[in-house]
mmCIF file of C-alpha atoms in Angstrom:
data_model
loop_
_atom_site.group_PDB
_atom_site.id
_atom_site.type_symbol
_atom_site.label_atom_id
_atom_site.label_comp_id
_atom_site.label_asym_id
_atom_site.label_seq_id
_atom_site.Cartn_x
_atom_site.Cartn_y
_atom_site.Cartn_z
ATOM 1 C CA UNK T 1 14.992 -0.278 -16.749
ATOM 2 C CA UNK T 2 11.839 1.574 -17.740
ATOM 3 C CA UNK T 3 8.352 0.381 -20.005
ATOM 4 C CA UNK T 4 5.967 2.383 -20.290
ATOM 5 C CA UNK T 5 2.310 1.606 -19.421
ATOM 6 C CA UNK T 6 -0.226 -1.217 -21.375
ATOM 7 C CA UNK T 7 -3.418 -0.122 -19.651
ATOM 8 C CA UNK T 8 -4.719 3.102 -20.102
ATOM 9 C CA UNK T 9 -6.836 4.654 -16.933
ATOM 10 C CA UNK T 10 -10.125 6.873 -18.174
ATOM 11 C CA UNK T 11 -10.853 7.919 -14.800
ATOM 12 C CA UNK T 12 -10.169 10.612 -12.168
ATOM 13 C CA UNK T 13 -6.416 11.338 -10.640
ATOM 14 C CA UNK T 14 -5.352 7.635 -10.654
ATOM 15 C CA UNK T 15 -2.041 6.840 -13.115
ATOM 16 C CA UNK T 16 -2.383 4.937 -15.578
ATOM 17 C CA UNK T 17 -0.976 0.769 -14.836
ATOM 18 C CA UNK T 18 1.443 -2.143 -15.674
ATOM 19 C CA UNK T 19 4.352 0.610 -15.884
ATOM 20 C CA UNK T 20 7.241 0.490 -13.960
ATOM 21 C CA UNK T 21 10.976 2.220 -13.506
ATOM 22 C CA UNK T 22 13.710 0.071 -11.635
ATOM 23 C CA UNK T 23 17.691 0.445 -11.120
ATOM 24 C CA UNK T 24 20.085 -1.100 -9.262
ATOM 25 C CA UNK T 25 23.683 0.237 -8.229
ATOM 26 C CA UNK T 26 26.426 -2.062 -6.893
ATOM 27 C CA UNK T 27 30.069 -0.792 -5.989
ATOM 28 C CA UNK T 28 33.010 -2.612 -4.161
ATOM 29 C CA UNK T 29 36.285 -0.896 -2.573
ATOM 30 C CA UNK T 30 39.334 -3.627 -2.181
ATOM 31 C CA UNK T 31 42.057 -2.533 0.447
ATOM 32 C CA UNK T 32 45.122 -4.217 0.318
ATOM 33 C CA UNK T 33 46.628 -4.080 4.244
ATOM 34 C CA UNK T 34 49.831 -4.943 6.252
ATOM 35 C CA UNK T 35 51.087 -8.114 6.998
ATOM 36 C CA UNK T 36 49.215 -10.119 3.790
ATOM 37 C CA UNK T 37 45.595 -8.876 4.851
ATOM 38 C CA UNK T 38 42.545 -7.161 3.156
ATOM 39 C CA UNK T 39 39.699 -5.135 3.594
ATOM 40 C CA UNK T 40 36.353 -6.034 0.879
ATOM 41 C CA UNK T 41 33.683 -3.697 1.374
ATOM 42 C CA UNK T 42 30.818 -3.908 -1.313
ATOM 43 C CA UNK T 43 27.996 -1.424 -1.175
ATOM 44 C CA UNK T 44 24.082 -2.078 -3.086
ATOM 45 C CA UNK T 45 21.383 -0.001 -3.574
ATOM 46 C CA UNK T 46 17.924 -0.901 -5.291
ATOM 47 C CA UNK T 47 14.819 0.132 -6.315
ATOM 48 C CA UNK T 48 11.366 -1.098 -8.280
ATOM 49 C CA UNK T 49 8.471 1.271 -8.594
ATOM 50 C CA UNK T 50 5.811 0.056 -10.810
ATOM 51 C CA UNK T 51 2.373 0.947 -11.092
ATOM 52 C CA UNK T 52 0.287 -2.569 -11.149
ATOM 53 C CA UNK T 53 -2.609 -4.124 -9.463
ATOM 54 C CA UNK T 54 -5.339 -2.902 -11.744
ATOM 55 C CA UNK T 55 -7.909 -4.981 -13.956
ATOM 56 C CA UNK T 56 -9.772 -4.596 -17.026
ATOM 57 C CA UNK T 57 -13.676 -5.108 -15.682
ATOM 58 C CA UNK T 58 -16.649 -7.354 -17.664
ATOM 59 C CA UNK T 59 -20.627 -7.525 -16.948
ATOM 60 C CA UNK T 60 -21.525 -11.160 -15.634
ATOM 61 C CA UNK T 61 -24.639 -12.703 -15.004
ATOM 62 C CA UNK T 62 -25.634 -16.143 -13.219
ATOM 63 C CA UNK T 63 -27.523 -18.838 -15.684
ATOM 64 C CA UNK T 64 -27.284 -21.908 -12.910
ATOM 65 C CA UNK T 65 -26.067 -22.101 -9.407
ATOM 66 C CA UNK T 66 -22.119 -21.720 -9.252
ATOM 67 C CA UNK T 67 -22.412 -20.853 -13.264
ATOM 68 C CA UNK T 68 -22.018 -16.946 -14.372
ATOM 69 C CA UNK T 69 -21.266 -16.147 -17.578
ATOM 70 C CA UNK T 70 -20.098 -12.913 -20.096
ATOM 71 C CA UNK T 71 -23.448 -10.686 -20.173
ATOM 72 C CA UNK T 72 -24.666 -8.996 -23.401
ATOM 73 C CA UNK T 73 -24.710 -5.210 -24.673
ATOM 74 C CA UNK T 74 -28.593 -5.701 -24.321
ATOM 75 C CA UNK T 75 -28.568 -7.878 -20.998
ATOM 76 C CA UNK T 76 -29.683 -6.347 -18.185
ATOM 77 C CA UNK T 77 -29.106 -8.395 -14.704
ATOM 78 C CA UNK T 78 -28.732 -5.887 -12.212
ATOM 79 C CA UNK T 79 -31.461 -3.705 -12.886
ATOM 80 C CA UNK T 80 -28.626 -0.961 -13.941
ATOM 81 C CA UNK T 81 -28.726 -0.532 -17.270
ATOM 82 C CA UNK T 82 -27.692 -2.304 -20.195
ATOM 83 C CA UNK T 83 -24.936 -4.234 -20.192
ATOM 84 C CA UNK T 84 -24.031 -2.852 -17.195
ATOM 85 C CA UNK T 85 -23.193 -4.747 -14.073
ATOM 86 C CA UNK T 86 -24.198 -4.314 -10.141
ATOM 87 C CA UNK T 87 -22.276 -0.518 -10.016
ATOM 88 C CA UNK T 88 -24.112 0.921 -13.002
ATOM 89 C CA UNK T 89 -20.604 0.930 -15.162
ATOM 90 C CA UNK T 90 -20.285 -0.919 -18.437
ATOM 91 C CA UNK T 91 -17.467 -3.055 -19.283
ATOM 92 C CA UNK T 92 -14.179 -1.196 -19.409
ATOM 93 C CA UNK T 93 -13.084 -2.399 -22.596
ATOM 94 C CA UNK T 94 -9.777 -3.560 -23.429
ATOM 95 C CA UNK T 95 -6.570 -2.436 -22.034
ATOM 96 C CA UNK T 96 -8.915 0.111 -20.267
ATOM 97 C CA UNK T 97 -8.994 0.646 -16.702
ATOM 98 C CA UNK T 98 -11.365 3.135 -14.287
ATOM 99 C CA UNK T 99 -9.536 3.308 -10.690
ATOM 100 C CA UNK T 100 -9.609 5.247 -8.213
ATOM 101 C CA UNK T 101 -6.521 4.977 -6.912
ATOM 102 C CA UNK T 102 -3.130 4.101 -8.511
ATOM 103 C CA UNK T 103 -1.705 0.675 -7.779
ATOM 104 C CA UNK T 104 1.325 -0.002 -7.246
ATOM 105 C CA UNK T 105 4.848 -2.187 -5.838
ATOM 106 C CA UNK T 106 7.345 -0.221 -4.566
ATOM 107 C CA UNK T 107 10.556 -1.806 -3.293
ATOM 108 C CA UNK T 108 13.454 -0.605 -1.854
ATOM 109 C CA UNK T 109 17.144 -2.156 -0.850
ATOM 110 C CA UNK T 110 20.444 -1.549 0.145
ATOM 111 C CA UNK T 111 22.803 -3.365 2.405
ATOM 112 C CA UNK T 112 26.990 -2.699 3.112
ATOM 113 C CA UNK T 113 29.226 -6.271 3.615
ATOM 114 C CA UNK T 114 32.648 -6.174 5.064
ATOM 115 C CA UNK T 115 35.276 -9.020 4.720
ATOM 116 C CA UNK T 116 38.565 -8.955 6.301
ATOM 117 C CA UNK T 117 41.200 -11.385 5.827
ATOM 118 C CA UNK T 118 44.789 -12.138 7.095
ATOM 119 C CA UNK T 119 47.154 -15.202 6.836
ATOM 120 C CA UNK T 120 48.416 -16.416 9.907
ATOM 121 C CA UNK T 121 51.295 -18.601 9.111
ATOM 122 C CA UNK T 122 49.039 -21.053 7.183
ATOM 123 C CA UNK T 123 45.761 -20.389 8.754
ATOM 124 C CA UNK T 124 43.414 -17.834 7.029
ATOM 125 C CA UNK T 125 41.137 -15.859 9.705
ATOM 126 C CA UNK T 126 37.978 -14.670 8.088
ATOM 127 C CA UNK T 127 35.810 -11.914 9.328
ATOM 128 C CA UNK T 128 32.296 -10.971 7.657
ATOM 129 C CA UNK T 129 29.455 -8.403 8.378
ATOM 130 C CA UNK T 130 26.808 -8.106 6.955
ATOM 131 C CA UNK T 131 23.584 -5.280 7.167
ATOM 132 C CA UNK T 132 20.929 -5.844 4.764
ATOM 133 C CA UNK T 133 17.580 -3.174 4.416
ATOM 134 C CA UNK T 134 14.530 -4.156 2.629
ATOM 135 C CA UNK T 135 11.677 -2.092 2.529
ATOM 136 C CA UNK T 136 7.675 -2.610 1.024
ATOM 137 C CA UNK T 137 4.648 -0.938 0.011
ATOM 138 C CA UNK T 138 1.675 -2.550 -2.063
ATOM 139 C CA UNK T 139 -1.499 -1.146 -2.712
ATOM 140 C CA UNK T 140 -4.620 -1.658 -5.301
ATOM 141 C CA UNK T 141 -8.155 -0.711 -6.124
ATOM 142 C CA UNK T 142 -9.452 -3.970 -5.430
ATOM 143 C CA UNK T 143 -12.695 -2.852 -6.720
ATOM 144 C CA UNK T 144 -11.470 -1.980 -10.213
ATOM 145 C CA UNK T 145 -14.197 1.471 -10.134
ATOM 146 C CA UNK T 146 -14.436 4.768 -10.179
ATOM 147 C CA UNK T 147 -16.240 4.059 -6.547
ATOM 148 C CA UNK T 148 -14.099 3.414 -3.616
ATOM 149 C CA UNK T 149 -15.641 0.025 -2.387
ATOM 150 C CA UNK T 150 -12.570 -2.049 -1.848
ATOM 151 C CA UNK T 151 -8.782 -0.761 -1.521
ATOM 152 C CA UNK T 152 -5.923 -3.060 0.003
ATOM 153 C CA UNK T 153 -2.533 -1.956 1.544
ATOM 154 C CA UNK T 154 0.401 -3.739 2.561
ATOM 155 C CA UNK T 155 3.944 -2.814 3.676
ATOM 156 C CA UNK T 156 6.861 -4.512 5.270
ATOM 157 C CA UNK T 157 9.912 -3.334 6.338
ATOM 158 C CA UNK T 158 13.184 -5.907 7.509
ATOM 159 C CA UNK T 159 16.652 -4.757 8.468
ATOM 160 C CA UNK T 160 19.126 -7.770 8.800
ATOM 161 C CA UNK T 161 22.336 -7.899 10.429
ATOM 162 C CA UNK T 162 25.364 -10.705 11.119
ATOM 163 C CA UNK T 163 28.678 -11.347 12.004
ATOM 164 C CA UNK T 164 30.904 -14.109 11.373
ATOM 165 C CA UNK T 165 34.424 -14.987 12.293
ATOM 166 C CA UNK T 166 36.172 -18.005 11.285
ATOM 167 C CA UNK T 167 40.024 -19.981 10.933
ATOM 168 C CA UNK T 168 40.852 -21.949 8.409
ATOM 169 C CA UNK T 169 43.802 -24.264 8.183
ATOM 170 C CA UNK T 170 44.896 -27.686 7.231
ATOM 171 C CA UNK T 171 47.083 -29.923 4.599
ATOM 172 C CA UNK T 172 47.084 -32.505 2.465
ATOM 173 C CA UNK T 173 45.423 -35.117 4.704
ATOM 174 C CA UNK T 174 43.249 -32.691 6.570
ATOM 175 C CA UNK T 175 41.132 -29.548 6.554
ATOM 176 C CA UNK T 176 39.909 -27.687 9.115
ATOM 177 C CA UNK T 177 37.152 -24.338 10.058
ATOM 178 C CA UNK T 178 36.098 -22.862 13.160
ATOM 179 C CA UNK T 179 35.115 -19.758 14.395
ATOM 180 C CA UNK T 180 31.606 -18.063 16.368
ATOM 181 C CA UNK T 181 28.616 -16.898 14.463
ATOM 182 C CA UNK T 182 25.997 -14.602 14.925
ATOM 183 C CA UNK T 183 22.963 -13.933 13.019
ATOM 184 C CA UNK T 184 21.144 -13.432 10.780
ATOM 185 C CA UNK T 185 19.586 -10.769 13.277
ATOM 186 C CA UNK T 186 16.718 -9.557 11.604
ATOM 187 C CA UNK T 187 13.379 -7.459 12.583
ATOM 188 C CA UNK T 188 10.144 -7.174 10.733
ATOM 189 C CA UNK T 189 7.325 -4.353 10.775
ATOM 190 C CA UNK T 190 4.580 -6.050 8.542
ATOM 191 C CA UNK T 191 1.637 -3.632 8.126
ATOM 192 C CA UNK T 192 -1.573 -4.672 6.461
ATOM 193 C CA UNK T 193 -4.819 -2.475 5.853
ATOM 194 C CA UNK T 194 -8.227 -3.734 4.180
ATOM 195 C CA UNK T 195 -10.471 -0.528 3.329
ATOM 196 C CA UNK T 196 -13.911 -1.203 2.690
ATOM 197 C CA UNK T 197 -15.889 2.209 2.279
ATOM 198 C CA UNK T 198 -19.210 1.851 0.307
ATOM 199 C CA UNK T 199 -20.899 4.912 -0.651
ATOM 200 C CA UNK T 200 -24.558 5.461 -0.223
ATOM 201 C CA UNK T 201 -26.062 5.559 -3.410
ATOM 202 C CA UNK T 202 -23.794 2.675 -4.805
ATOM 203 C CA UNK T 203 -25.100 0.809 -1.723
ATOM 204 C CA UNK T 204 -28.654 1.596 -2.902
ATOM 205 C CA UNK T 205 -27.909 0.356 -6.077
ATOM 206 C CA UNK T 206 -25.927 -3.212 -4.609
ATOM 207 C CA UNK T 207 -28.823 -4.026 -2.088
ATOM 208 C CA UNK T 208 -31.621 -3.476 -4.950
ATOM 209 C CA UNK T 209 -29.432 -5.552 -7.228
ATOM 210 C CA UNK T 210 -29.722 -7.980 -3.298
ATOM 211 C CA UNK T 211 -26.000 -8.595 -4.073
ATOM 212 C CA UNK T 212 -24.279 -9.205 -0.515
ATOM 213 C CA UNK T 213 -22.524 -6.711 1.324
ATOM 214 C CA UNK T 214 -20.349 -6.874 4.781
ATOM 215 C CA UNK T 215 -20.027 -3.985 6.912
ATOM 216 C CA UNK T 216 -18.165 -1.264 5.997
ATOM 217 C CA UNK T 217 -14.399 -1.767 8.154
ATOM 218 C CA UNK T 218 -11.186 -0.610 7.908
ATOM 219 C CA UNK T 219 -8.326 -3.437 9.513
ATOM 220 C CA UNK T 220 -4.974 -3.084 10.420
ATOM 221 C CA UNK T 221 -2.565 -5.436 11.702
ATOM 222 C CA UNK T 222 1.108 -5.047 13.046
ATOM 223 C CA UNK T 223 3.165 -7.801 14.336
ATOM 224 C CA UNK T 224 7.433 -7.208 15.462
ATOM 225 C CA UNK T 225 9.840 -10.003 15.544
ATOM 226 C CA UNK T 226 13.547 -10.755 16.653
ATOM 227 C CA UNK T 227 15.018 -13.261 15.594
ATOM 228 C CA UNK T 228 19.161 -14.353 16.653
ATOM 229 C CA UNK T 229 21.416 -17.251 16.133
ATOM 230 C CA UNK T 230 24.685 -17.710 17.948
ATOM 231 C CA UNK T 231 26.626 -20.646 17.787
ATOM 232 C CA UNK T 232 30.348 -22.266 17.970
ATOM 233 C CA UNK T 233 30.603 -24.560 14.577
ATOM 234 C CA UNK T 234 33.453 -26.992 14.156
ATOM 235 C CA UNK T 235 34.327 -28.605 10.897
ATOM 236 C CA UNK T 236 36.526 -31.214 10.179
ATOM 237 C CA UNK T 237 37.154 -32.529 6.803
ATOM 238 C CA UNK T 238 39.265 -35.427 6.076
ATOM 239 C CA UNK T 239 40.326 -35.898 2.370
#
């Protein structure tokens, strides 16, 4: 699938946003074995890019405490110019956008499942695994200006595996399932990143304007997990 972009950006080397390009491919091979078995295997690949996370931007000023409202061509709040809010940029206008950098989601998948089955003389064995990928990166001009003051990143990446094994059997009075499991297995690499890099003469301009500011910071976290399940199920169904 493809659609092209709705905003249009007037500024610098960033894309323009709310575009995107995704596909998806799915195959399966079916092996047909010895002795009344069979082999499934059923491959899938994905992936989403679209270029999002960017904002049209208006002038506000505050009337009351807790009330701001749309400012006028003529208003001048922030000592900038007119209509022009705390950065010295007038409102974008619509379906107009001035980042710096391009937003976007990007995802990636794929994953490979296996099932093998045989009748034993009335009782079906069952055998499944499964490895799943997953992988994601976000980012935005949080600031929704030409002037880097606020970008956000975030990522993830999860690989999941499992196994299962099972026997089935049973008759008219009685069913029956039972096998060993394991999984899902599954690790995660979350990565997130909060850029705040204020340039001097825009900071000139937000203190005058006495609009608050926190110290410029870049943060990054990264956290691992591992996560297993094992267990020995038993079913019993009586009909």
């Amino acid at each position: 699938n493809h659609y092209d972009p709705l905003f249009k950006n007037v500024f610098g080397p960033a894309s323009d946003a709310e575009n995107g390009n995704d596909w998806g491919l799915r195959g399966q091979l079916l092996f047909k074995l010895p002795d009344s078995s069979q082999l499934l295997l059923l491959g899938r690949l994905s992936r989403t890019d679209v270029h999002a996370g960017s904002w049209e931007t208006l002038t506000t000023k505050k009337v009351a405490s807790g009330i701001d409202v749309l400012a006028g061509p003529n208003d001048n709040p922030y000592g900038t110019c007119p209509g022009c809010n705390a950065s010295g940029l007038p409102p974008s206008g619509p379906f107009v956008i001035r980042d710096s950098i391009s937003g976007f989601t990007r995802l990636q998948g794929g994953g490979l499942t296996a099932k093998y089955t045989r009748d034993l003389s009335g009782t079906a064995l069952t055998v499944i695994g499964d490895y799943t990928s997953l992988r994601k990166d976000y980012q935005e001009d949080s600031d929704a200006s030409p002037v880097t003051l606020f970008q956000f990143f975030n990522g993830s990446k999860v690989n999941q595996e499992s196994v299962e094994a099972r026997l089935n059997g049973g008759d008219k009075k009685l069913n029956w399932t039972a096998g060993p499991r394991r999984g899902p297995r599954s690790r995660r690499l979350p990565r997130y990143a909060l850029a705040l890099r204020p340039e001097d003469h825009l900071l000139r301009r937000l203190r005058a304007a006495r609009v608050p500011l926190q110290r410029p910071d870049r943060i990054h976290t990264r956290g691992t997990c591992d996560l297993r399940q094992e267990g020995l199920p038993l079913h019993v169904v009586s009909l």
